[in-house]
Amino acid sequence: MKKYIIGAGLWVLSLGWATAQSAPSAMPLDKAIQLALQNNKGIKLADTRTQAAEARLQENKDRSLPTANASLAYSRYSLTGPFSFGQDADGKALVTIPAGAFNATIGGVTVAKEIFGGFAEKSAELSADLLAKASHLDAKRNRSELVYTVSDAYYNIVKLIRSVSVIEQSIKQFDEKEREAQNLQKEGVVTANEVLKIQLQKNNLQLSRLQVDKARQTALYNFNLLVGLPEDQTITVDTTLLNPVATAEPLTSFLTQAVQVRPEVQANALRVQSAEAMLRNTKSVMYPHLGASVGYNYINPTARLIPEGSSFVSAWNIGLGLTYNIGSLYNMKGKLHTAQTAIDQASLQGQQQTDQIRSEVVTAYNNYQLALEQQNVIRTAVGQAQENYRLTESRFRNGLVGSTDLLEANSFLLQAQLNVINATVDAQLAYQRLLKATGTNL
């Protein structure tokens, strides 16, 4: 018998250990953000745009390299008369081809490089380099947006879980109130209608719990998609709600920091510089272009693949070329105007972006301060609602008030408790929005 007892005890312990092992641990917010930055499809798509910008930069670098061409052609010619070329010291032809048909192999290698092209290569490469850097800053902005999106989704789940807990606690209280009301009905203190009111309110709370719980399930599903986890993976979040640290920095400090740190501002400045570089690239057509080339040519007028030393001709050449587009004196007005307009547009977009950032910072700062102040008011309201419910419940037990007053007091208490959760979450999100607005949430 003792062996059976020990065996049963070990089985229970192993079952409890297995249950503890299978229960998912709470995922902290920082881990969720890390997973999202690694797995989010939107971030991966943004990275491909950055890679495309870097590829365009490499294309411009490749264009600045010398061009090299090689050719080799075989032909068969038919002559109407004898043909000779070249002359030795005795005045005789080096190569004589009688009338008829002959084979010829002609090949050549040429290497060319533009020495001066009106700064076109340099300005095009500079523009592409600036746009590649701007693309990296755009990716950083996308990551900042994702960090806030994950934080918002995370705290929304916390809000729903905590709300379900408060509603369930209220339902348990109504179970007790229903039993007390039924006992008071037997004693003739309250009527059946008062008991029905309590039961109806409890059913309404159960309906609210179902709605909030379904919203929680939907939020968890979307959260898995956001952070790149399998759709069917079960996760839990840390429902501990901490108040954000109240900042003592003035608004001007956040405004200055945002203008200096936000990646959008830096990216817009780079785009203005890129547009200016493209203007110089457009003007490059108005300059003379100087190029150099080196070549080697080979002519084999025989049928042999490897001819004799005196039966083929080879020569190398070196040359310089200077060209000038005379049309650039009168047909560049439209292109120059377009390039200058691109500079103006980039500059105005940067100014507009800066104004939007300032507005975003001011809004986030004021909302954050409001959220902190609301917390103090709501905590006071919770204490008042608890005291009001305690007094009303005491009067209800003594038959001094009906269930209507009790339900109203409970409704005030429930709403106050939910307001505490909402206010704490809203304060956290307001703080996250302020960090995002200043570009410091990464």
mmCIF file of C-alpha atoms in Angstrom, residues 120-357:
data_model
loop_
_atom_site.group_PDB
_atom_site.id
_atom_site.type_symbol
_atom_site.label_atom_id
_atom_site.label_comp_id
_atom_site.label_asym_id
_atom_site.label_seq_id
_atom_site.Cartn_x
_atom_site.Cartn_y
_atom_site.Cartn_z
ATOM 1 C CA ALA A 120 28.886 64.062 -64.391
ATOM 2 C CA GLU A 121 30.270 60.857 -62.902
ATOM 3 C CA LYS A 122 31.172 62.435 -59.585
ATOM 4 C CA SER A 123 27.850 64.228 -59.148
ATOM 5 C CA ALA A 124 25.812 61.148 -60.140
ATOM 6 C CA GLU A 125 27.737 58.968 -57.685
ATOM 7 C CA LEU A 126 27.344 61.568 -54.933
ATOM 8 C CA SER A 127 23.592 61.804 -55.541
ATOM 9 C CA ALA A 128 23.190 58.015 -55.409
ATOM 10 C CA ASP A 129 25.291 57.832 -52.243
ATOM 11 C CA LEU A 130 23.132 60.475 -50.518
ATOM 12 C CA LEU A 131 19.933 58.687 -51.541
ATOM 13 C CA ALA A 132 21.308 55.399 -50.196
ATOM 14 C CA LYS A 133 22.008 57.061 -46.840
ATOM 15 C CA ALA A 134 18.519 58.580 -46.880
ATOM 16 C CA SER A 135 17.097 55.115 -47.516
ATOM 17 C CA HIS A 136 18.891 53.821 -44.406
ATOM 18 C CA LEU A 137 17.306 56.641 -42.411
ATOM 19 C CA ASP A 138 13.895 55.743 -43.844
ATOM 20 C CA ALA A 139 14.446 52.194 -42.624
ATOM 21 C CA LYS A 140 15.298 53.577 -39.186
ATOM 22 C CA ARG A 141 12.064 55.582 -39.214
ATOM 23 C CA ASN A 142 10.122 52.421 -40.110
ATOM 24 C CA ARG A 143 11.722 50.642 -37.177
ATOM 25 C CA SER A 144 10.747 53.484 -34.862
ATOM 26 C CA GLU A 145 7.157 53.255 -36.104
ATOM 27 C CA LEU A 146 7.186 49.491 -35.568
ATOM 28 C CA VAL A 147 8.469 49.847 -32.003
ATOM 29 C CA TYR A 148 5.526 52.079 -31.158
ATOM 30 C CA THR A 149 3.057 49.821 -33.004
ATOM 31 C CA VAL A 150 4.250 46.801 -31.027
ATOM 32 C CA SER A 151 4.061 48.775 -27.773
ATOM 33 C CA ASP A 152 0.535 49.909 -28.583
ATOM 34 C CA ALA A 153 -0.594 46.358 -29.423
ATOM 35 C CA TYR A 154 1.150 44.962 -26.330
ATOM 36 C CA TYR A 155 -0.467 47.411 -23.902
ATOM 37 C CA ASN A 156 -3.835 46.959 -25.591
ATOM 38 C CA ILE A 157 -3.623 43.241 -24.763
ATOM 39 C CA VAL A 158 -2.643 44.110 -21.191
ATOM 40 C CA LYS A 159 -5.648 46.415 -20.977
ATOM 41 C CA LEU A 160 -8.005 43.679 -22.198
ATOM 42 C CA ILE A 161 -6.587 41.038 -19.837
ATOM 43 C CA ARG A 162 -6.778 43.343 -16.844
ATOM 44 C CA SER A 163 -10.312 44.388 -17.828
ATOM 45 C CA VAL A 164 -11.413 40.747 -17.990
ATOM 46 C CA SER A 165 -9.975 40.232 -14.501
ATOM 47 C CA VAL A 166 -11.888 43.230 -13.104
ATOM 48 C CA ILE A 167 -15.138 42.101 -14.750
ATOM 49 C CA GLU A 168 -14.745 38.554 -13.431
ATOM 50 C CA GLN A 169 -14.165 39.902 -9.948
ATOM 51 C CA SER A 170 -17.314 41.980 -10.261
ATOM 52 C CA ILE A 171 -19.250 38.909 -11.443
ATOM 53 C CA LYS A 172 -18.104 36.998 -8.345
ATOM 54 C CA GLN A 173 -19.307 39.879 -6.187
ATOM 55 C CA PHE A 174 -22.682 39.750 -7.916
ATOM 56 C CA ASP A 175 -22.891 36.020 -7.231
ATOM 57 C CA GLU A 176 -22.572 36.822 -3.540
ATOM 58 C CA LYS A 177 -25.034 39.714 -3.832
ATOM 59 C CA GLU A 178 -27.505 37.457 -5.600
ATOM 60 C CA ARG A 179 -27.343 34.913 -2.752
ATOM 61 C CA GLU A 180 -27.675 37.683 -0.158
ATOM 62 C CA ALA A 181 -30.615 39.217 -2.030
ATOM 63 C CA GLN A 182 -32.336 35.828 -2.239
ATOM 64 C CA ASN A 183 -31.882 35.393 1.524
ATOM 65 C CA LEU A 184 -33.195 38.903 2.136
ATOM 66 C CA GLN A 185 -36.153 38.093 -0.122
ATOM 67 C CA LYS A 186 -36.991 35.092 2.045
ATOM 68 C CA GLU A 187 -36.886 37.371 5.059
ATOM 69 C CA GLY A 188 -39.136 39.858 3.306
ATOM 70 C CA VAL A 189 -36.556 42.636 3.278
ATOM 71 C CA VAL A 190 -36.346 42.941 -0.554
ATOM 72 C CA THR A 191 -38.752 42.048 -3.329
ATOM 73 C CA ALA A 192 -38.347 39.549 -6.150
ATOM 74 C CA ASN A 193 -37.952 42.452 -8.569
ATOM 75 C CA GLU A 194 -34.837 43.596 -6.692
ATOM 76 C CA VAL A 195 -33.333 40.128 -7.059
ATOM 77 C CA LEU A 196 -34.104 40.103 -10.795
ATOM 78 C CA LYS A 197 -32.301 43.441 -11.225
ATOM 79 C CA ILE A 198 -29.166 41.968 -9.671
ATOM 80 C CA GLN A 199 -29.404 38.875 -11.861
ATOM 81 C CA LEU A 200 -29.865 41.040 -14.970
ATOM 82 C CA GLN A 201 -26.807 43.129 -14.118
ATOM 83 C CA LYS A 202 -24.776 39.951 -13.603
ATOM 84 C CA ASN A 203 -25.844 38.684 -17.038
ATOM 85 C CA ASN A 204 -24.805 42.006 -18.578
ATOM 86 C CA LEU A 205 -21.402 41.654 -16.959
ATOM 87 C CA GLN A 206 -21.049 38.114 -18.314
ATOM 88 C CA LEU A 207 -21.855 39.436 -21.789
ATOM 89 C CA SER A 208 -19.224 42.158 -21.384
ATOM 90 C CA ARG A 209 -16.689 39.547 -20.295
ATOM 91 C CA LEU A 210 -17.366 37.490 -23.432
ATOM 92 C CA GLN A 211 -16.942 40.552 -25.654
ATOM 93 C CA VAL A 212 -13.708 41.629 -24.002
ATOM 94 C CA ASP A 213 -12.343 38.079 -24.055
ATOM 95 C CA LYS A 214 -13.022 37.742 -27.800
ATOM 96 C CA ALA A 215 -11.330 41.081 -28.359
ATOM 97 C CA ARG A 216 -8.339 39.737 -26.400
ATOM 98 C CA GLN A 217 -8.153 36.629 -28.609
ATOM 99 C CA THR A 218 -8.261 38.765 -31.761
ATOM 100 C CA ALA A 219 -5.585 41.096 -30.383
ATOM 101 C CA LEU A 220 -3.303 38.148 -29.549
ATOM 102 C CA TYR A 221 -3.732 36.717 -33.060
ATOM 103 C CA ASN A 222 -2.851 40.041 -34.679
ATOM 104 C CA PHE A 223 0.042 40.435 -32.253
ATOM 105 C CA ASN A 224 1.526 37.119 -33.413
ATOM 106 C CA LEU A 225 1.365 38.356 -37.009
ATOM 107 C CA LEU A 226 2.957 41.654 -36.015
ATOM 108 C CA VAL A 227 5.984 40.116 -34.289
ATOM 109 C CA GLY A 228 6.361 37.282 -36.807
ATOM 110 C CA LEU A 229 5.297 34.336 -34.647
ATOM 111 C CA PRO A 230 3.205 31.371 -35.880
ATOM 112 C CA GLU A 231 -0.503 32.165 -35.866
ATOM 113 C CA ASP A 232 -1.355 29.247 -33.581
ATOM 114 C CA GLN A 233 1.408 29.881 -31.044
ATOM 115 C CA THR A 234 0.094 30.675 -27.580
ATOM 116 C CA ILE A 235 1.755 33.610 -25.850
ATOM 117 C CA THR A 236 1.145 35.558 -22.690
ATOM 118 C CA VAL A 237 2.140 39.091 -21.849
ATOM 119 C CA ASP A 238 3.331 40.711 -18.668
ATOM 120 C CA THR A 239 0.240 42.373 -17.207
ATOM 121 C CA THR A 240 2.179 44.358 -14.631
ATOM 122 C CA LEU A 241 1.307 48.018 -15.109
ATOM 123 C CA LEU A 242 3.947 50.488 -14.009
ATOM 124 C CA ASN A 243 3.513 54.218 -14.106
ATOM 125 C CA PRO A 244 5.871 55.946 -16.578
ATOM 126 C CA VAL A 245 8.473 58.252 -15.136
ATOM 127 C CA ALA A 246 7.260 61.826 -15.004
ATOM 128 C CA THR A 247 9.630 63.968 -17.025
ATOM 129 C CA ALA A 248 10.803 67.345 -15.774
ATOM 130 C CA GLU A 249 12.263 68.444 -19.127
ATOM 131 C CA PRO A 250 10.561 71.431 -20.740
ATOM 132 C CA LEU A 251 8.784 71.224 -24.077
ATOM 133 C CA THR A 252 11.518 73.194 -25.845
ATOM 134 C CA SER A 253 14.026 70.487 -24.975
ATOM 135 C CA PHE A 254 11.912 67.822 -26.696
ATOM 136 C CA LEU A 255 11.378 70.053 -29.736
ATOM 137 C CA THR A 256 15.099 70.665 -30.135
ATOM 138 C CA GLN A 257 15.894 66.983 -29.697
ATOM 139 C CA ALA A 258 13.270 65.908 -32.255
ATOM 140 C CA VAL A 259 14.560 68.272 -34.962
ATOM 141 C CA GLN A 260 18.101 67.028 -34.390
ATOM 142 C CA VAL A 261 17.438 63.296 -33.974
ATOM 143 C CA ARG A 262 14.409 62.361 -36.072
ATOM 144 C CA PRO A 263 15.553 60.291 -39.080
ATOM 145 C CA GLU A 264 13.003 62.020 -41.336
ATOM 146 C CA VAL A 265 14.745 65.381 -40.847
ATOM 147 C CA GLN A 266 18.155 63.906 -41.607
ATOM 148 C CA ALA A 267 16.798 62.030 -44.642
ATOM 149 C CA ASN A 268 15.186 65.172 -46.047
ATOM 150 C CA ALA A 269 18.457 67.089 -45.687
ATOM 151 C CA LEU A 270 20.238 64.345 -47.629
ATOM 152 C CA ARG A 271 17.591 64.445 -50.363
ATOM 153 C CA VAL A 272 18.103 68.179 -50.785
ATOM 154 C CA GLN A 273 21.848 67.586 -51.201
ATOM 155 C CA SER A 274 21.110 64.770 -53.657
ATOM 156 C CA ALA A 275 18.902 67.074 -55.752
ATOM 157 C CA GLU A 276 21.686 69.665 -55.787
ATOM 158 C CA ALA A 277 24.131 67.016 -56.984
ATOM 159 C CA MET A 278 21.711 66.065 -59.773
ATOM 160 C CA LEU A 279 21.580 69.728 -60.832
ATOM 161 C CA ARG A 280 25.368 69.650 -61.237
ATOM 162 C CA ASN A 281 24.972 66.412 -63.170
ATOM 163 C CA THR A 282 22.515 68.108 -65.532
ATOM 164 C CA LYS A 283 24.900 71.019 -66.067
ATOM 165 C CA SER A 284 27.724 68.590 -66.955
ATOM 166 C CA VAL A 285 26.398 68.428 -70.538
ATOM 167 C CA MET A 286 27.381 72.086 -70.963
ATOM 168 C CA TYR A 287 31.091 71.275 -70.469
ATOM 169 C CA PRO A 288 33.546 69.796 -73.019
ATOM 170 C CA HIS A 289 34.122 66.070 -72.579
ATOM 171 C CA LEU A 290 37.616 64.585 -72.860
ATOM 172 C CA GLY A 291 38.248 60.869 -73.267
ATOM 173 C CA ALA A 292 41.202 58.562 -73.838
ATOM 174 C CA SER A 293 41.411 55.122 -75.408
ATOM 175 C CA VAL A 294 43.983 52.370 -75.948
ATOM 176 C CA GLY A 295 43.528 49.641 -78.502
ATOM 177 C CA TYR A 296 45.119 46.643 -80.185
ATOM 178 C CA ASN A 297 44.129 45.312 -83.626
ATOM 179 C CA TYR A 298 44.947 42.004 -85.309
ATOM 180 C CA ILE A 299 44.413 41.009 -88.979
ATOM 181 C CA ASN A 300 45.116 37.493 -90.238
ATOM 182 C CA PRO A 301 44.390 37.170 -93.981
ATOM 183 C CA THR A 302 45.188 33.441 -94.088
ATOM 184 C CA ALA A 303 43.208 30.321 -93.392
ATOM 185 C CA ARG A 304 45.591 29.235 -90.640
ATOM 186 C CA LEU A 305 44.373 29.633 -87.099
ATOM 187 C CA ILE A 306 47.963 30.388 -86.011
ATOM 188 C CA PRO A 307 49.576 32.169 -88.986
ATOM 189 C CA GLU A 308 53.249 32.526 -89.781
ATOM 190 C CA GLY A 309 55.043 35.548 -88.414
ATOM 191 C CA SER A 310 55.028 37.456 -91.706
ATOM 192 C CA SER A 311 51.499 36.674 -92.759
ATOM 193 C CA PHE A 312 49.450 38.793 -90.297
ATOM 194 C CA VAL A 313 49.286 42.412 -89.248
ATOM 195 C CA SER A 314 48.985 43.688 -85.658
ATOM 196 C CA ALA A 315 48.988 47.239 -84.344
ATOM 197 C CA TRP A 316 48.193 49.102 -81.181
ATOM 198 C CA ASN A 317 46.855 52.606 -80.847
ATOM 199 C CA ILE A 318 46.338 55.294 -78.256
ATOM 200 C CA GLY A 319 44.112 58.298 -78.665
ATOM 201 C CA LEU A 320 42.453 61.290 -77.067
ATOM 202 C CA GLY A 321 39.032 62.634 -77.984
ATOM 203 C CA LEU A 322 37.444 65.992 -77.211
ATOM 204 C CA THR A 323 33.729 66.563 -77.767
ATOM 205 C CA TYR A 324 31.402 69.450 -77.055
ATOM 206 C CA ASN A 325 27.631 69.461 -77.326
ATOM 207 C CA ILE A 326 26.861 72.760 -79.044
ATOM 208 C CA GLY A 327 23.159 72.168 -78.531
ATOM 209 C CA SER A 328 23.625 72.557 -74.774
ATOM 210 C CA LEU A 329 23.937 76.291 -75.368
ATOM 211 C CA TYR A 330 20.258 76.586 -76.225
ATOM 212 C CA ASN A 331 18.344 73.381 -75.334
ATOM 213 C CA MET A 332 19.069 73.007 -71.582
ATOM 214 C CA LYS A 333 16.560 75.452 -70.091
ATOM 215 C CA GLY A 334 13.878 72.849 -69.444
ATOM 216 C CA LYS A 335 16.251 70.320 -67.885
ATOM 217 C CA LEU A 336 17.868 72.932 -65.655
ATOM 218 C CA HIS A 337 14.466 74.210 -64.529
ATOM 219 C CA THR A 338 13.354 70.654 -63.728
ATOM 220 C CA ALA A 339 16.499 70.015 -61.662
ATOM 221 C CA GLN A 340 16.101 73.291 -59.765
ATOM 222 C CA THR A 341 12.426 72.529 -59.112
ATOM 223 C CA ALA A 342 13.446 69.159 -57.617
ATOM 224 C CA ILE A 343 15.707 71.043 -55.184
ATOM 225 C CA ASP A 344 12.897 73.416 -54.218
ATOM 226 C CA GLN A 345 10.461 70.543 -53.729
ATOM 227 C CA ALA A 346 12.895 68.620 -51.519
ATOM 228 C CA SER A 347 13.553 71.737 -49.461
ATOM 229 C CA LEU A 348 9.836 72.505 -49.010
ATOM 230 C CA GLN A 349 9.105 68.880 -48.121
ATOM 231 C CA GLY A 350 11.809 69.059 -45.474
ATOM 232 C CA GLN A 351 10.321 72.243 -44.004
ATOM 233 C CA GLN A 352 6.838 70.724 -44.038
ATOM 234 C CA GLN A 353 8.164 67.579 -42.355
ATOM 235 C CA THR A 354 9.834 69.675 -39.660
ATOM 236 C CA ASP A 355 6.567 71.503 -38.958
ATOM 237 C CA GLN A 356 4.724 68.186 -38.699
ATOM 238 C CA ILE A 357 7.348 66.854 -36.308
#
